[in-house]
Tab-separated table of C-alpha atoms and ligand atoms in Angstrom:
chain	number	residue	atom	x	y	z
A	1	MET	CA	17.377	1.995	-3.782
A	2	LYS	CA	15.969	5.482	-4.489
A	3	CYS	CA	13.503	7.356	-2.305
A	4	ARG	CA	9.962	7.300	-3.727
A	5	ILE	CA	9.426	10.780	-2.188
A	6	CYS	CA	12.620	12.808	-2.762
A	7	SER	CA	14.874	10.574	-4.963
A	8	GLY	CA	17.439	10.482	-2.132
A	9	ASN	CA	19.361	7.374	-1.157
A	10	VAL	CA	17.416	4.744	0.784
A	11	ARG	CA	19.362	2.476	3.138
A	12	GLU	CA	17.713	-0.880	3.674
A	13	PHE	CA	17.544	-2.066	7.295
A	14	PHE	CA	15.131	-5.006	7.403
A	15	ASP	CA	14.341	-7.928	5.096
A	16	LEU	CA	11.145	-9.727	6.129
A	17	GLY	CA	11.419	-12.329	3.383
A	18	PRO	CA	8.638	-13.567	1.100
A	19	GLN	CA	5.233	-12.165	2.092
A	20	PRO	CA	1.752	-12.492	0.591
A	21	VAL	CA	-0.822	-9.718	0.128
A	22	SER	CA	-1.778	-9.241	3.787
A	23	ASP	CA	-5.542	-8.934	3.329
A	24	ALA	CA	-5.824	-11.604	0.590
A	25	PHE	CA	-7.636	-14.261	2.644
A	26	LEU	CA	-7.992	-17.391	0.506
A	27	LEU	CA	-11.007	-19.512	-0.187
A	28	PRO	CA	-9.898	-23.079	0.629
A	29	PRO	CA	-8.168	-25.060	-0.690
A	30	ALA	CA	-4.963	-23.001	-0.872
A	31	ARG	CA	-3.654	-22.613	-4.419
A	32	ALA	CA	-0.119	-23.148	-5.602
A	33	ASP	CA	-0.054	-19.847	-7.536
A	34	GLU	CA	-0.499	-17.568	-4.510
A	35	PHE	CA	1.246	-14.218	-4.999
A	36	PHE	CA	4.334	-13.480	-2.883
A	37	TYR	CA	6.843	-10.641	-2.922
A	38	ARG	CA	9.952	-9.909	-0.881
A	39	LEU	CA	9.203	-7.380	1.853
A	40	ARG	CA	12.207	-5.136	2.485
A	41	VAL	CA	12.240	-1.726	4.161
A	42	GLY	CA	14.722	1.093	4.285
A	43	VAL	CA	15.033	4.691	5.402
A	44	CYS	CA	15.820	7.655	3.149
A	45	GLU	CA	19.012	9.415	4.181
A	46	SER	CA	17.641	12.767	2.950
A	47	CYS	CA	13.955	13.014	3.927
A	48	MET	CA	13.988	10.199	6.538
A	49	MET	CA	10.926	8.504	5.032
A	50	VAL	CA	10.810	4.793	5.895
A	51	GLN	CA	9.566	2.900	2.854
A	52	GLN	CA	9.400	-0.466	1.126
A	53	ALA	CA	11.706	-1.509	-1.681
A	54	GLU	CA	9.080	-3.111	-3.891
A	55	GLU	CA	5.714	-1.756	-5.056
A	56	ILE	CA	2.776	-4.110	-5.531
A	57	PRO	CA	0.112	-3.228	-8.142
A	58	ARG	CA	-2.600	-1.379	-6.196
A	59	GLN	CA	-5.442	-3.515	-7.630
A	60	LYS	CA	-3.893	-6.587	-5.978
A	61	MET	CA	-4.514	-5.033	-2.544
A	62	PHE	CA	-7.666	-2.912	-2.926
A	63	HIS	CA	-10.661	-4.218	-4.866
A	64	ALA	CA	-14.318	-5.231	-4.463
A	65	ASP	CA	-13.455	-8.065	-2.015
A	66	TYR	CA	-11.019	-6.155	0.242
A	67	PRO	CA	-12.225	-7.488	3.613
A	68	TYR	CA	-11.077	-4.896	6.197
A	69	ARG	CA	-13.885	-2.971	7.900
A	70	SER	CA	-13.016	-0.040	10.170
A	71	SER	CA	-16.273	-0.371	12.118
A	72	GLY	CA	-15.240	-3.777	13.532
A	73	SER	CA	-14.021	-2.045	16.702
A	74	ALA	CA	-16.252	-0.022	19.049
A	75	LEU	CA	-13.315	2.208	20.077
A	76	ILE	CA	-12.493	2.933	16.440
A	77	ARG	CA	-16.140	3.865	15.792
A	78	GLN	CA	-15.971	6.279	18.745
A	79	HIS	CA	-12.685	7.721	17.545
A	80	PHE	CA	-14.003	8.555	14.071
A	81	ALA	CA	-17.310	9.926	15.367
A	82	ALA	CA	-15.246	12.328	17.502
A	83	VAL	CA	-13.088	13.290	14.487
A	84	ALA	CA	-16.232	14.096	12.493
A	85	ARG	CA	-17.788	16.127	15.317
A	86	ARG	CA	-14.618	18.198	15.611
A	87	PHE	CA	-14.619	19.001	11.878
A	88	LEU	CA	-18.325	19.926	12.096
A	89	GLU	CA	-17.535	22.413	14.870
A	90	THR	CA	-14.479	23.922	13.146
A	91	GLU	CA	-13.502	23.690	9.472
A	92	LEU	CA	-16.957	22.591	8.316
A	93	SER	CA	-19.011	25.156	10.257
A	94	GLY	CA	-19.107	27.735	7.426
A	95	PRO	CA	-21.604	27.976	4.562
A	96	ASP	CA	-21.609	25.238	1.887
A	97	ALA	CA	-18.637	23.446	3.460
A	98	PHE	CA	-17.245	20.378	1.646
A	99	ILE	CA	-15.091	17.495	2.908
A	100	VAL	CA	-13.389	14.750	0.900
A	101	GLU	CA	-12.187	11.592	2.613
A	102	ILE	CA	-9.474	9.461	1.016
A	103	GLY	CA	-9.968	5.824	2.080
A	104	SER	CA	-13.472	6.161	3.572
A	105	ASN	CA	-13.863	2.351	3.829
A	106	ASP	CA	-17.246	1.496	5.407
A	107	GLY	CA	-18.119	5.148	6.121
A	108	VAL	CA	-17.078	5.005	9.776
A	109	MET	CA	-16.180	8.749	9.796
A	110	LEU	CA	-18.357	10.237	7.023
A	111	LYS	CA	-21.536	8.707	8.457
A	112	THR	CA	-21.585	11.426	11.140
A	113	ILE	CA	-20.888	14.140	8.531
A	114	SER	CA	-23.697	12.835	6.330
A	115	GLN	CA	-26.124	12.766	9.268
A	116	ALA	CA	-25.301	16.451	9.885
A	117	GLY	CA	-26.291	17.211	6.282
A	118	ILE	CA	-22.832	18.478	5.271
A	119	ARG	CA	-21.507	18.105	1.700
A	120	HIS	CA	-19.017	15.262	1.541
A	121	LEU	CA	-17.443	12.646	-0.686
A	122	GLY	CA	-15.657	9.443	0.228
A	123	VAL	CA	-13.150	8.033	-2.255
A	124	ASP	CA	-12.259	4.364	-1.869
A	125	PRO	CA	-11.449	1.634	-4.413
A	126	SER	CA	-12.745	-1.155	-2.156
A	127	GLY	CA	-16.213	-1.659	-3.609
A	128	GLY	CA	-17.573	-3.912	-0.844
A	129	ALA	CA	-16.685	-1.436	1.893
A	130	ALA	CA	-17.995	1.455	-0.235
A	131	GLU	CA	-21.350	-0.335	-0.565
A	132	VAL	CA	-21.646	-0.532	3.219
A	133	SER	CA	-20.891	3.202	3.480
A	134	ALA	CA	-23.468	4.073	0.808
A	135	GLU	CA	-26.071	2.156	2.835
A	136	CYS	CA	-25.278	4.514	5.742
A	137	GLY	CA	-26.086	7.551	3.567
A	138	VAL	CA	-22.467	8.314	2.655
A	139	ARG	CA	-21.768	9.647	-0.831
A	140	VAL	CA	-18.869	7.639	-2.211
A	141	GLN	CA	-16.847	7.327	-5.387
A	142	VAL	CA	-15.319	3.861	-5.893
A	143	ASP	CA	-11.901	4.958	-7.103
A	144	PHE	CA	-8.248	5.346	-6.212
A	145	PHE	CA	-7.579	8.951	-5.176
A	146	ASP	CA	-4.819	10.462	-7.294
A	147	GLU	CA	-4.291	13.558	-9.438
A	148	THR	CA	-6.830	12.425	-12.057
A	149	THR	CA	-9.550	11.636	-9.500
A	150	ALA	CA	-8.912	14.998	-7.810
A	151	GLY	CA	-9.469	16.755	-11.152
A	152	THR	CA	-12.814	15.000	-11.623
A	153	ILE	CA	-13.943	15.912	-8.094
A	154	LEU	CA	-12.849	19.548	-8.509
A	155	ALA	CA	-14.772	19.941	-11.774
A	156	ARG	CA	-17.927	18.419	-10.311
A	157	ASP	CA	-17.954	19.524	-6.646
A	158	GLY	CA	-15.501	22.430	-6.366
A	159	GLN	CA	-12.701	22.849	-3.807
A	160	ALA	CA	-12.677	21.094	-0.436
A	161	ASP	CA	-12.384	22.793	2.954
A	162	VAL	CA	-11.097	19.557	4.443
A	163	ILE	CA	-9.356	16.610	2.839
A	164	TYR	CA	-9.144	13.905	5.488
A	165	SER	CA	-7.431	10.552	5.342
A	166	ALA	CA	-6.862	7.990	8.109
A	167	ASN	CA	-4.604	4.976	7.735
A	168	THR	CA	-4.569	5.341	3.970
A	169	VAL	CA	-1.998	7.895	2.781
A	170	SER	CA	0.801	5.632	4.066
A	171	HIS	CA	-0.691	2.867	1.864
A	172	ILE	CA	-0.162	4.856	-1.334
A	173	SER	CA	3.237	4.559	-3.017
A	174	TYR	CA	2.372	7.214	-5.664
A	175	LEU	CA	2.199	10.115	-3.211
A	176	ASP	CA	3.497	12.594	-5.816
A	177	SER	CA	0.219	12.172	-7.706
A	178	VAL	CA	-1.846	12.275	-4.480
A	179	PHE	CA	-0.214	15.540	-3.361
A	180	ARG	CA	-0.659	17.158	-6.782
A	181	GLY	CA	-4.317	16.146	-6.481
A	182	VAL	CA	-4.592	17.595	-2.988
A	183	ASP	CA	-2.959	20.831	-4.151
A	184	LYS	CA	-5.612	21.176	-6.873
A	185	LEU	CA	-8.566	20.261	-4.724
A	186	LEU	CA	-7.806	22.017	-1.437
A	187	ALA	CA	-9.376	25.440	-0.815
A	188	ASP	CA	-6.880	28.253	-0.081
A	189	ASN	CA	-7.589	28.145	3.618
A	190	GLY	CA	-8.366	24.408	3.671
A	191	VAL	CA	-6.634	21.662	5.633
A	192	PHE	CA	-5.344	18.265	4.594
A	193	VAL	CA	-5.524	16.103	7.724
A	194	ILE	CA	-3.752	12.754	7.774
A	195	GLU	CA	-3.795	10.149	10.548
A	196	ASP	CA	-1.317	7.325	10.382
A	197	ARG	CA	0.642	4.896	12.584
A	198	TYR	CA	3.679	6.641	14.030
A	199	LEU	CA	7.180	5.398	13.260
A	200	GLY	CA	8.337	6.567	16.707
A	201	ASP	CA	5.901	4.204	18.431
A	202	ILE	CA	6.629	1.354	16.030
A	203	LEU	CA	10.355	1.585	16.756
A	204	GLU	CA	9.850	1.954	20.502
A	205	GLN	CA	7.487	-1.044	20.721
A	206	THR	CA	9.357	-3.131	18.121
A	207	ALA	CA	5.955	-3.436	16.451
A	208	PHE	CA	7.447	-4.840	13.263
A	209	ASP	CA	4.092	-6.388	12.313
A	210	GLN	CA	3.051	-2.853	11.313
A	211	ILE	CA	5.229	-3.489	8.260
A	212	TYR	CA	3.214	-5.188	5.503
A	213	ASP	CA	2.272	-4.534	1.878
A	214	GLU	CA	-0.384	-1.903	2.611
A	215	HIS	CA	1.894	0.082	4.915
A	216	PHE	CA	4.179	1.154	2.087
A	217	TYR	CA	5.489	4.081	4.179
A	218	LEU	CA	5.971	4.439	7.933
A	219	PHE	CA	5.449	8.134	8.663
A	220	SER	CA	7.373	10.313	11.074
A	221	VAL	CA	7.001	14.029	11.741
A	222	ARG	CA	10.282	14.724	9.945
A	223	SER	CA	9.340	12.761	6.824
A	224	VAL	CA	5.794	14.127	6.569
A	225	ARG	CA	7.098	17.670	7.034
A	226	ALA	CA	9.536	17.061	4.153
A	227	LEU	CA	6.809	15.465	2.027
A	228	ALA	CA	4.469	18.446	2.448
A	229	GLN	CA	7.263	20.914	1.736
A	230	LEU	CA	8.286	19.117	-1.458
A	231	HIS	CA	4.752	19.692	-2.735
A	232	GLY	CA	4.510	23.371	-1.799
A	233	LEU	CA	2.458	22.714	1.326
A	234	GLU	CA	3.267	23.105	5.021
A	235	LEU	CA	2.956	20.839	8.032
A	236	SER	CA	1.306	23.100	10.605
A	237	GLY	CA	0.022	20.745	13.294
A	238	VAL	CA	0.634	17.347	14.889
A	239	GLU	CA	-1.250	15.439	17.591
A	240	HIS	CA	0.031	12.198	19.053
A	241	LEU	CA	-2.880	9.799	19.662
A	242	PRO	CA	-3.060	6.296	21.210
A	243	VAL	CA	-5.135	4.826	18.323
A	244	HIS	CA	-3.768	1.586	16.747
A	245	GLY	CA	-0.839	1.493	19.169
A	246	GLY	CA	0.322	5.043	18.357
A	247	THR	CA	-0.851	7.411	15.666
A	248	ILE	CA	-0.077	10.965	14.638
A	249	ARG	CA	-2.665	13.314	13.218
A	250	TYR	CA	-0.881	15.680	10.809
A	251	THR	CA	-2.484	18.945	9.705
A	252	ILE	CA	-1.135	20.204	6.395
A	253	SER	CA	-2.099	23.602	4.988
A	254	ARG	CA	-0.958	26.147	2.421
A	255	PRO	CA	2.226	28.001	3.468
A	256	GLY	CA	1.626	30.845	5.900
A	257	ARG	CA	-2.056	30.049	6.395
A	258	ARG	CA	-1.850	28.452	9.845
A	259	ALA	CA	0.337	28.944	12.901
A	260	ILE	CA	3.056	26.283	13.147
A	261	SER	CA	2.604	24.193	16.276
A	262	PRO	CA	5.721	24.007	18.514
A	263	GLU	CA	4.870	20.306	18.964
A	264	ILE	CA	6.327	19.680	15.477
A	265	ALA	CA	9.836	20.726	16.471
A	266	ARG	CA	9.515	18.929	19.811
A	267	LEU	CA	8.639	15.588	18.194
A	268	CYS	CA	11.213	15.991	15.388
A	269	ALA	CA	13.951	16.422	17.977
A	270	LEU	CA	13.024	13.035	19.478
A	271	GLU	CA	13.057	11.186	16.145
A	272	PRO	CA	15.964	8.913	15.192
A	273	VAL	CA	18.505	10.045	12.631
A	274	ASP	CA	21.091	7.392	13.439
A	275	PHE	CA	20.930	4.286	11.216
A	276	ALA	CA	21.906	2.132	14.209
A	277	VAL	CA	18.398	2.704	15.648
A	278	PHE	CA	16.880	0.996	12.610
A	279	GLU	CA	19.389	-1.857	12.716
A	280	GLY	CA	18.600	-2.353	16.417
A	281	PHE	CA	14.896	-2.537	15.583
A	282	ALA	CA	15.491	-5.294	12.999
A	283	ARG	CA	17.599	-7.251	15.505
A	284	ARG	CA	14.908	-7.027	18.196
A	285	ALA	CA	12.295	-8.183	15.643
A	286	ALA	CA	14.401	-11.305	14.964
A	287	ASP	CA	14.610	-11.900	18.735
A	288	ILE	CA	10.809	-11.688	18.993
A	289	ARG	CA	10.495	-14.209	16.151
A	290	ASP	CA	12.813	-16.651	17.950
A	291	ALA	CA	11.090	-16.221	21.320
A	292	LEU	CA	7.616	-16.641	19.831
A	293	THR	CA	8.395	-19.767	17.810
A	294	THR	CA	10.196	-21.295	20.811
A	295	LEU	CA	7.183	-20.579	23.040
A	296	LEU	CA	4.640	-21.986	20.560
A	297	THR	CA	6.701	-25.103	19.856
A	298	GLY	CA	7.088	-25.712	23.605
A	299	LEU	CA	3.354	-25.341	24.219
A	300	ARG	CA	2.588	-27.777	21.413
A	301	GLU	CA	4.972	-30.312	22.963
A	302	GLN	CA	3.106	-29.914	26.277
A	303	GLY	CA	-0.173	-30.634	24.475
A	304	ARG	CA	-1.556	-27.095	25.007
A	305	ARG	CA	-4.060	-25.667	22.538
A	306	VAL	CA	-3.167	-22.186	21.252
A	307	VAL	CA	-5.479	-20.294	18.899
A	308	GLY	CA	-5.079	-16.879	17.292
A	309	TYR	CA	-7.327	-13.888	18.007
A	310	GLY	CA	-7.811	-11.254	15.274
A	311	ALA	CA	-6.901	-12.139	11.675
A	312	THR	CA	-5.217	-8.771	11.224
A	313	ALA	CA	-3.194	-7.684	8.212
A	314	LYS	CA	-0.375	-7.373	10.746
A	315	SER	CA	-0.623	-11.107	11.479
A	316	ALA	CA	0.460	-11.875	7.899
A	317	THR	CA	3.862	-10.385	8.693
A	318	ILE	CA	4.244	-12.284	11.966
A	319	LEU	CA	3.028	-15.623	10.604
A	320	ASN	CA	5.066	-15.542	7.399
A	321	TYR	CA	8.208	-14.043	8.931
A	322	CYS	CA	8.148	-16.586	11.791
A	323	GLY	CA	7.035	-19.535	9.625
A	324	ILE	CA	4.007	-20.199	11.855
A	325	GLY	CA	1.281	-22.351	10.283
A	326	PRO	CA	-1.736	-24.473	11.299
A	327	ASP	CA	0.573	-26.966	13.049
A	328	LEU	CA	1.257	-24.352	15.755
A	329	ILE	CA	-1.949	-22.260	15.517
A	330	PRO	CA	-4.872	-24.410	14.271
A	331	CYS	CA	-7.238	-21.447	13.776
A	332	ILE	CA	-7.710	-17.696	14.227
A	333	CYS	CA	-10.999	-16.209	15.471
A	334	ASP	CA	-12.149	-12.950	13.892
A	335	SER	CA	-15.373	-10.949	13.773
A	336	THR	CA	-14.980	-9.827	10.116
A	337	PRO	CA	-17.486	-11.660	7.852
A	338	GLY	CA	-15.232	-11.377	4.758
A	339	LYS	CA	-12.357	-13.192	6.504
A	340	GLN	CA	-14.332	-16.055	8.091
A	341	GLY	CA	-14.306	-19.422	6.333
A	342	ARG	CA	-11.074	-18.440	4.579
A	343	LEU	CA	-7.372	-19.173	5.080
A	344	THR	CA	-4.782	-16.616	6.180
A	345	PRO	CA	-2.573	-15.525	3.274
A	346	GLY	CA	0.692	-17.427	2.968
A	347	SER	CA	0.320	-19.315	6.259
A	348	HIS	CA	-3.058	-20.956	5.457
A	349	ILE	CA	-4.565	-20.960	8.937
A	350	PRO	CA	-8.389	-21.247	8.917
A	351	VAL	CA	-10.242	-18.123	10.088
A	352	LEU	CA	-13.299	-18.859	12.235
A	353	ALA	CA	-16.095	-16.675	13.583
A	354	ALA	CA	-15.398	-14.854	16.867
A	355	GLU	CA	-18.048	-17.014	18.606
A	356	SER	CA	-15.989	-20.175	18.040
A	357	PHE	CA	-13.404	-18.805	20.496
A	358	ALA	CA	-15.529	-20.119	23.369
A	359	ALA	CA	-16.331	-23.501	21.804
A	360	PRO	CA	-14.322	-24.620	23.692
A	361	TYR	CA	-11.903	-21.991	25.033
A	362	PRO	CA	-8.251	-22.742	24.184
A	363	ASP	CA	-5.470	-22.853	26.791
A	364	TYR	CA	-3.760	-19.836	25.218
A	365	ALA	CA	-4.785	-17.146	22.736
A	366	LEU	CA	-2.191	-15.362	20.640
A	367	LEU	CA	-3.472	-11.788	20.306
A	368	PHE	CA	-2.705	-10.556	16.789
A	369	ALA	CA	-5.079	-7.588	17.280
A	370	TRP	CA	-2.915	-6.266	20.134
A	371	ASN	CA	-3.845	-2.692	19.215
A	372	HIS	CA	-7.392	-3.562	20.355
A	373	ALA	CA	-6.223	-5.418	23.506
A	374	GLU	CA	-8.285	-3.381	25.951
A	375	GLU	CA	-11.529	-3.820	24.008
A	376	ILE	CA	-10.961	-7.528	23.304
A	377	MET	CA	-9.815	-8.495	26.808
A	378	ALA	CA	-12.834	-6.679	28.294
A	379	LYS	CA	-15.114	-8.644	25.968
A	380	GLU	CA	-13.383	-11.995	26.623
A	381	GLN	CA	-13.135	-11.911	30.420
A	382	GLU	CA	-14.678	-15.365	30.700
A	383	PHE	CA	-11.665	-16.854	28.856
A	384	LYS	CA	-9.307	-15.474	31.503
A	385	ARG	CA	-11.652	-16.460	34.337
A	386	ARG	CA	-11.529	-20.078	33.155
A	387	GLY	CA	-7.749	-20.077	33.303
A	388	GLY	CA	-7.005	-19.014	29.715
A	389	ARG	CA	-3.913	-16.875	29.050
A	390	TRP	CA	-3.132	-14.265	26.401
A	391	ILE	CA	0.134	-14.426	24.498
A	392	MET	CA	1.412	-11.008	23.442
A	393	TYR	CA	4.462	-10.252	21.282
A	394	VAL	CA	4.551	-6.436	21.508
A	395	PRO	CA	6.839	-4.957	22.796
A	396	GLU	CA	8.239	-8.429	23.529
A	397	VAL	CA	6.884	-11.955	23.905
A	398	HIS	CA	5.012	-12.281	27.204
A	399	ILE	CA	2.013	-14.031	28.730
A	400	VAL	CA	-0.839	-12.123	30.381
B	1	SAH	N1	-9.926	5.236	6.899
B	1	SAH	C1	-10.278	3.916	7.407
B	1	SAH	C2	-9.835	2.792	6.446
B	1	SAH	C3	-8.389	2.453	6.440
B	1	SAH	S1	-8.048	0.994	5.471
B	1	SAH	C4	-9.679	3.711	8.772
B	1	SAH	O1	-8.827	4.471	9.195
B	1	SAH	O2	-10.062	2.747	9.434
B	1	SAH	C5	-7.349	1.724	4.017
B	1	SAH	C6	-8.422	2.087	3.009
B	1	SAH	O3	-7.771	2.857	1.983
B	1	SAH	C7	-9.056	0.901	2.307
B	1	SAH	O4	-10.446	0.969	2.418
B	1	SAH	C8	-8.567	1.032	0.863
B	1	SAH	O5	-9.493	0.567	-0.083
B	1	SAH	C9	-8.340	2.524	0.735
B	1	SAH	N2	-7.394	2.980	-0.312
B	1	SAH	C10	-6.244	2.423	-0.727
B	1	SAH	N3	-5.677	3.164	-1.707
B	1	SAH	C11	-6.479	4.238	-1.882
B	1	SAH	C12	-6.442	5.376	-2.748
B	1	SAH	N4	-5.456	5.571	-3.618
B	1	SAH	N5	-7.455	6.273	-2.665
B	1	SAH	C13	-8.473	6.100	-1.781
B	1	SAH	N6	-8.559	5.057	-0.945
B	1	SAH	C14	-7.571	4.140	-0.990
B	2	TYD	P1	-6.800	-4.075	12.909
B	2	TYD	O1	-5.813	-4.336	13.962
B	2	TYD	O2	-7.681	-2.909	13.110
B	2	TYD	O3	-6.120	-3.833	11.534
B	2	TYD	P2	-5.074	-4.522	10.543
B	2	TYD	O4	-5.804	-5.573	9.781
B	2	TYD	O5	-4.757	-3.357	9.693
B	2	TYD	O6	-3.879	-5.045	11.263
B	2	TYD	O7	-7.701	-5.370	12.702
B	2	TYD	C1	-8.403	-5.894	13.768
B	2	TYD	C2	-8.901	-7.283	13.414
B	2	TYD	O8	-9.370	-7.900	14.600
B	2	TYD	C3	-10.042	-7.261	12.436
B	2	TYD	O9	-9.895	-8.328	11.509
B	2	TYD	C4	-11.265	-7.471	13.312
B	2	TYD	C5	-10.722	-8.257	14.477
B	2	TYD	N1	-11.413	-7.969	15.748
B	2	TYD	C6	-12.145	-8.997	16.353
B	2	TYD	O10	-12.200	-10.113	15.843
B	2	TYD	N2	-12.802	-8.707	17.519
B	2	TYD	C7	-12.753	-7.486	18.098
B	2	TYD	O11	-13.363	-7.272	19.163
B	2	TYD	C8	-11.990	-6.449	17.460
B	2	TYD	C9	-11.892	-5.088	18.072
B	2	TYD	C10	-11.322	-6.744	16.287
B	3	ZN	ZN1	13.593	10.801	0.615
């Protein structure tokens, strides 16, 4: 397999078997023609980019009915408001500043920029989410960002001082086109700021559920530095953040324009280069699968009721890799309107409204939204008080 970034040799380290489109929640009844592909990941021996073997057509994942909404979490709303305020105080403080966001979803970040009266544009192919953002006063173009889209934006709006993208660039297999677009659109002294889940944290926590169709790449400082360099740009800054279980904010600029943060070299030195690290990760993931299915089967035999909490995209990987269905988890509670009343992809577990969690409380709740554990456990204290227990599977299967 050839690297999608640098054409180097990619060594496969993990086969997660047949998987559905992770955010394709089905209207019941389940249909026999549901789309599956084989999810396999490898690491490039040259640029160290972790990537999937198979590309899915982008329209299958992102379209008018794409259900994910960033604003579903209060902590995520706070995070993006803070991101926006920082841009307003720095890169966007000059005259006639302009920011483009790739993957603006429901406008969670650009809302603050719009309220400040700053020129902006969100680009996102998910029409339903874009509609929500437009209602918040966000200017949005329902489109996939690539070289062509960048050309249209440049001709109409001029160059951007900031191109920002959170949890989206890693979703895009055609990064060559995206980076050519960024190169066109970015002002000479502009910054391209990317936030994405960090490979280092994923490996350390054995968070293998972060691997699913949308996460086509798992970024590391080494691989993003190589990616920027291949496209005539420079990685100048990195910040390690706790968001989504471990994120890095990468600042990319034109060569020589910004001081290079020493944090880049420090993090690179900690990153794995030995293939055995990736093989170890895949082995630990298989151990988690065995421990989780053993636990759930045992609880069923004891007559305990276990429900899921958070119909995350991540849960598609866990459920389909472990072969968990409605016989072990009868339902999953989730606050997202576009997921409720539907079935989880591949595993066909009904998704219910968050309120049904308490009606009545189960004996155990399997927390698929473990990256929001603090927020969810604070909100669901009554469950614990009545003797309920949380089942976690990151970094290993345990009961809280
Ligand atoms: N930035 C938000 C949303 C992340 S979800 C957050 O961090 O919470 C990923 C988003 O990327 C989806 O809304 C999806 O529609 C969008 N997306 C996928 N491919 C894209 C592309 N090529 N250009 C712009 N947006 C894209
Ligand atoms: P998230 O972990 O952010 O992303 P992904 O789908 O990429 O894995 O998804 C969180 C899910 O959990 C989302 O469907 C909304 C749901 N959720 C709740 O039901 N209640 C909550 O309090 C929070 C924070 C999330
Ligand atoms: Zn490569």
